[in-house]
Short mmCIF file of C-alpha atoms and ligand atoms in Angstrom, two decimals:
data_model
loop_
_atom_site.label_atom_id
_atom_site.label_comp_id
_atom_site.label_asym_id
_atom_site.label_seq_id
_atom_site.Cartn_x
_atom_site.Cartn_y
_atom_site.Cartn_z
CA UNK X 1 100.11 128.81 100.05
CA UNK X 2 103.67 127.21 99.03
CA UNK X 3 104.15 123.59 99.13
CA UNK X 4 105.85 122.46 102.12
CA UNK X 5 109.05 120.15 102.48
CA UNK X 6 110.32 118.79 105.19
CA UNK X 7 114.04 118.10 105.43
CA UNK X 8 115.32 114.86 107.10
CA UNK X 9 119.30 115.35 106.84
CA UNK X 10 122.42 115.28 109.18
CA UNK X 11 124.39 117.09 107.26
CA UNK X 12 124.63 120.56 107.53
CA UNK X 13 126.02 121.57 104.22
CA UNK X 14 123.66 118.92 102.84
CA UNK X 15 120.69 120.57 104.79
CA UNK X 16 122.29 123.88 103.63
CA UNK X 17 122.30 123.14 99.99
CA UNK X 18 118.60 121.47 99.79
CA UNK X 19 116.92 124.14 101.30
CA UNK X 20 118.54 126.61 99.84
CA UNK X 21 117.27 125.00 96.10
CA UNK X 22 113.90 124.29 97.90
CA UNK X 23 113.33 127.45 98.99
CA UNK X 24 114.10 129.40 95.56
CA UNK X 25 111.30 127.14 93.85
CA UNK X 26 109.49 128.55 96.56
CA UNK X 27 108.57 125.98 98.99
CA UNK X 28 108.54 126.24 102.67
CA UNK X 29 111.14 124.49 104.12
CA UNK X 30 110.98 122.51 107.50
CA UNK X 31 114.45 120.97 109.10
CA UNK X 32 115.30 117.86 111.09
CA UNK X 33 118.44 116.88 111.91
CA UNK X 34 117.26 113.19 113.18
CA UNK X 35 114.61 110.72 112.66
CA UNK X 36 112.79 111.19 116.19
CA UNK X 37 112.89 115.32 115.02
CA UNK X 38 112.05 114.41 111.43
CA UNK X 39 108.63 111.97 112.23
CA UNK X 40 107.86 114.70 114.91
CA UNK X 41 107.69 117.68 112.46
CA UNK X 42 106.18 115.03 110.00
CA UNK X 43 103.25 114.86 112.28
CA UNK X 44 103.08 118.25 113.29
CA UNK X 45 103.40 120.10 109.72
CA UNK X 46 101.94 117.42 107.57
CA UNK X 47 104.02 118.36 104.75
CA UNK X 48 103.65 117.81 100.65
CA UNK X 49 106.77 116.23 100.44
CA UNK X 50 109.60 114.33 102.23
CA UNK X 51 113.15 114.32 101.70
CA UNK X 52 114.82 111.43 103.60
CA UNK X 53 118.64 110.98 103.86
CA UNK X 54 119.47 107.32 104.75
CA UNK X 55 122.90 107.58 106.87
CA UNK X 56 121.51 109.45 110.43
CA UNK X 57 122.62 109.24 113.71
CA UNK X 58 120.38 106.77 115.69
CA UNK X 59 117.08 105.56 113.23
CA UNK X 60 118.54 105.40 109.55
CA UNK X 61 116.16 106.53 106.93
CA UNK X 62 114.85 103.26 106.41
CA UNK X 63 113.41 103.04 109.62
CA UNK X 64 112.00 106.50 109.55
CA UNK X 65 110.45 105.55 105.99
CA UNK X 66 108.79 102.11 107.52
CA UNK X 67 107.75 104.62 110.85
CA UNK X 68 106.23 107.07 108.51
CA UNK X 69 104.14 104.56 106.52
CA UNK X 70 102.52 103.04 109.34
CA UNK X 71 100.54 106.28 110.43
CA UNK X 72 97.48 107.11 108.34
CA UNK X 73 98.09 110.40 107.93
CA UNK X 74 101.56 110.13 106.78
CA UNK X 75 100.79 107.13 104.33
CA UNK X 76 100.50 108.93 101.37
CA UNK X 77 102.98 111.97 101.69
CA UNK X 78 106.22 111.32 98.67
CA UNK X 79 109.05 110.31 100.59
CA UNK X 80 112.12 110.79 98.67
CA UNK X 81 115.40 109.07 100.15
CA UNK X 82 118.11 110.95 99.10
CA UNK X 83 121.00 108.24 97.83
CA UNK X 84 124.65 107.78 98.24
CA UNK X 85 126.15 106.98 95.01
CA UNK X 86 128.77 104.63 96.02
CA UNK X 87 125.83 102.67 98.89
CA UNK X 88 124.93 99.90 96.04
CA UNK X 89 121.58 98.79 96.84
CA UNK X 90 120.91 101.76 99.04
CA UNK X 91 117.89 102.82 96.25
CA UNK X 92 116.08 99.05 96.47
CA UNK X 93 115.90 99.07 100.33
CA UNK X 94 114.88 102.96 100.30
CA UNK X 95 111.79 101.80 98.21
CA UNK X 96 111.11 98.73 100.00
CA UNK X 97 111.07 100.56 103.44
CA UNK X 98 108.13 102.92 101.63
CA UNK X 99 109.75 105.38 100.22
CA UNK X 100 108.31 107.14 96.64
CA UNK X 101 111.06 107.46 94.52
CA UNK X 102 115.42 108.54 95.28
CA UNK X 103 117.92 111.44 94.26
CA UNK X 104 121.29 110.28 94.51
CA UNK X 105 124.11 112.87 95.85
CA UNK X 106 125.72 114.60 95.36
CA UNK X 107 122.72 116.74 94.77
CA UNK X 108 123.11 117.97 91.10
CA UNK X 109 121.45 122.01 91.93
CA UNK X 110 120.47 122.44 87.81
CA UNK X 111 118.18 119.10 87.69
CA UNK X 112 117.27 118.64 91.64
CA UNK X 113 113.54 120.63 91.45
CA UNK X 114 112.60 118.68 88.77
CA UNK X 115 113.51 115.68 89.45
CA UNK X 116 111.72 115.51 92.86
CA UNK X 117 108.66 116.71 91.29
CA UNK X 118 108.82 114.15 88.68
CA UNK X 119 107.89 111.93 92.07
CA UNK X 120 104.64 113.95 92.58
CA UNK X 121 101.30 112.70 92.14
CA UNK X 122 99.04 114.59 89.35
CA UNK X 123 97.27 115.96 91.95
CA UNK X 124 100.26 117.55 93.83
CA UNK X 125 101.72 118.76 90.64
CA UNK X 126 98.38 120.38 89.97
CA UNK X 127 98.93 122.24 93.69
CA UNK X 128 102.11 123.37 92.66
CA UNK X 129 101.63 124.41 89.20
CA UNK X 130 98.58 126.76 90.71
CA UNK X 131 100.92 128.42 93.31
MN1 MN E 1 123.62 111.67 106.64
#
């Protein structure tokens, strides 16, 4: 079974690009284009990992993050916000709303994998390294 990621991201060449990378290091990729479609899927597909843009269209990713960390289930998934650059203190709120760890964009394609698994808990890594 791949590891599965679920996609939080407004932009389409942004959505484009990550699952594009995310799908070569062979996970299985789940899309949401909002935060109502995003904490949805989250429920539905409980996935391994979480990658959160912060500017959306109605519920920023800060909100989702706090949303996701309420529920149980969801508490201990990695959310990683995915950063402007130029939004200074952008990273401190990501991590104070709950999430694990940031990537800033734009999304460098020859680092990206590893630097969202360097986010992962031992036991994830484990799960991935066995694929
Ligand atoms: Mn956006």
């Amino acid at each position: 079974m791949k590891l599965k990621a679920l996609i939080i991201e407004d932009n389409e060449q942004n959505m484009y690009m990550l699952s594009f990378l995310l799908e070569k290091n062979n996970y299985e990729v789940f899309q949401a284009f909002n935060g109502l479609d995003g904490i949805k899927a989250a429920k539905e597909y409980l996935p391994d990992v979480i990658l959160l843009d912060i500017q959306l269209p109605g519920m920023d990713g800060y909100q989702i993050a706090r949303e996701l960390r309420k529920r149980n289930d969801l508490n201990s998934i990695p959310i990683i916000a995915v950063t402007s650059h130029a939004m200074v203190g952008d990273r401190e709120k990501a991590m104070a709303s709950g999430a694990t760890g940031y990537i800033e964009k734009p999304i460098d394609p020859d680092n990206f994998t590893q630097r969202l698994e360097s986010y992962f808990s031992e036991e994830l890594l484990q799960r991935r390294n066995h694929l």
